[in-house]
Amino acid sequence: CSTGPASTGGSPVRRPAACLVVAALAALVVIVAGCGGGSEARLSKAEYEQRVAQIGQDLQVRFGNLSTAQIDPSDLGALADLLSTLGQALDAAAGELSDLRPPEDAQAAQDKLVKAARELADLVREVARKVKTAPLSELLQMQDELDVSKSDAFQRLQEAMDELKAKGYRLGDSESR
């Protein structure tokens, strides 16, 4: 995504709005790659990977339309609503993560993932509030700040996923990055 204002004939909001939605969707896909369901016993590596794949597929179906959403430049409230929905999904993923009992060697990375997911959900909701309340001219100047993929929380989430991968966990689509 370009961080400069759109000047090639399109609306100055479409490119930043689309970038925000795509970055937020990317964050969601990374989060769901570490999700699973909760149980009292620790999951085996294979069970963990299977749950990762299933939840990732379910959430990709649920939120696939975010990456192609057309945002009307006169309706930043719609973008804010999309981001709020994404924040709720990130919270739900964090809840699933916190219920998960991964193999022992994955627990520390899982804990980091839960914390980062919750922080990212908070950040996405804050971005939604700014999109809803800030003037358009201010939003155009805040593009880097609004890009959650550049946040510390997103970076910590990536690091937790990398820890899991380094331990040999196959985390579905996120491995192709």
Short mmCIF file of C-alpha atoms in Angstrom, two decimals, residues 9-11 18 27 43 48-49 52 56 64-65 68 73 75 87 89 102 116 118 130 145 148-149 160 164 170-171 173:
data_model
loop_
_atom_site.label_atom_id
_atom_site.label_comp_id
_atom_site.label_asym_id
_atom_site.label_seq_id
_atom_site.Cartn_x
_atom_site.Cartn_y
_atom_site.Cartn_z
CA GLY A 9 -7.81 9.96 -10.46
CA GLY A 10 -9.22 7.82 -7.67
CA SER A 11 -10.71 9.06 -4.48
CA ALA A 18 -8.31 -0.27 1.36
CA ALA A 27 -3.29 -9.32 10.96
CA LEU A 43 -3.08 -31.12 22.41
CA TYR A 48 -2.80 -28.47 17.38
CA GLU A 49 -1.90 -28.11 13.72
CA VAL A 52 -5.01 -24.27 13.50
CA GLY A 56 -7.91 -20.44 9.95
CA GLY A 64 -12.72 -12.88 3.12
CA ASN A 65 -14.87 -9.96 2.03
CA THR A 68 -12.22 -6.67 -1.32
CA PRO A 73 -15.24 7.88 0.51
CA ASP A 75 -18.91 6.95 4.44
CA GLY A 87 -11.40 -5.90 16.49
CA ALA A 89 -12.81 -11.06 15.67
CA PRO A 102 -0.97 -26.43 23.08
CA ALA A 116 -0.33 -9.68 21.04
CA ARG A 118 -5.49 -8.68 22.48
CA LYS A 130 -10.04 7.62 14.72
CA GLU A 145 -0.19 5.43 12.33
CA VAL A 148 -1.78 -1.78 12.14
CA SER A 149 0.72 -3.97 10.27
CA ALA A 160 5.30 -15.43 18.35
CA LEU A 164 6.10 -21.63 16.67
CA ARG A 170 3.07 -26.03 10.43
CA LEU A 171 0.77 -23.05 10.64
CA ASP A 173 -1.24 -20.31 4.97
#
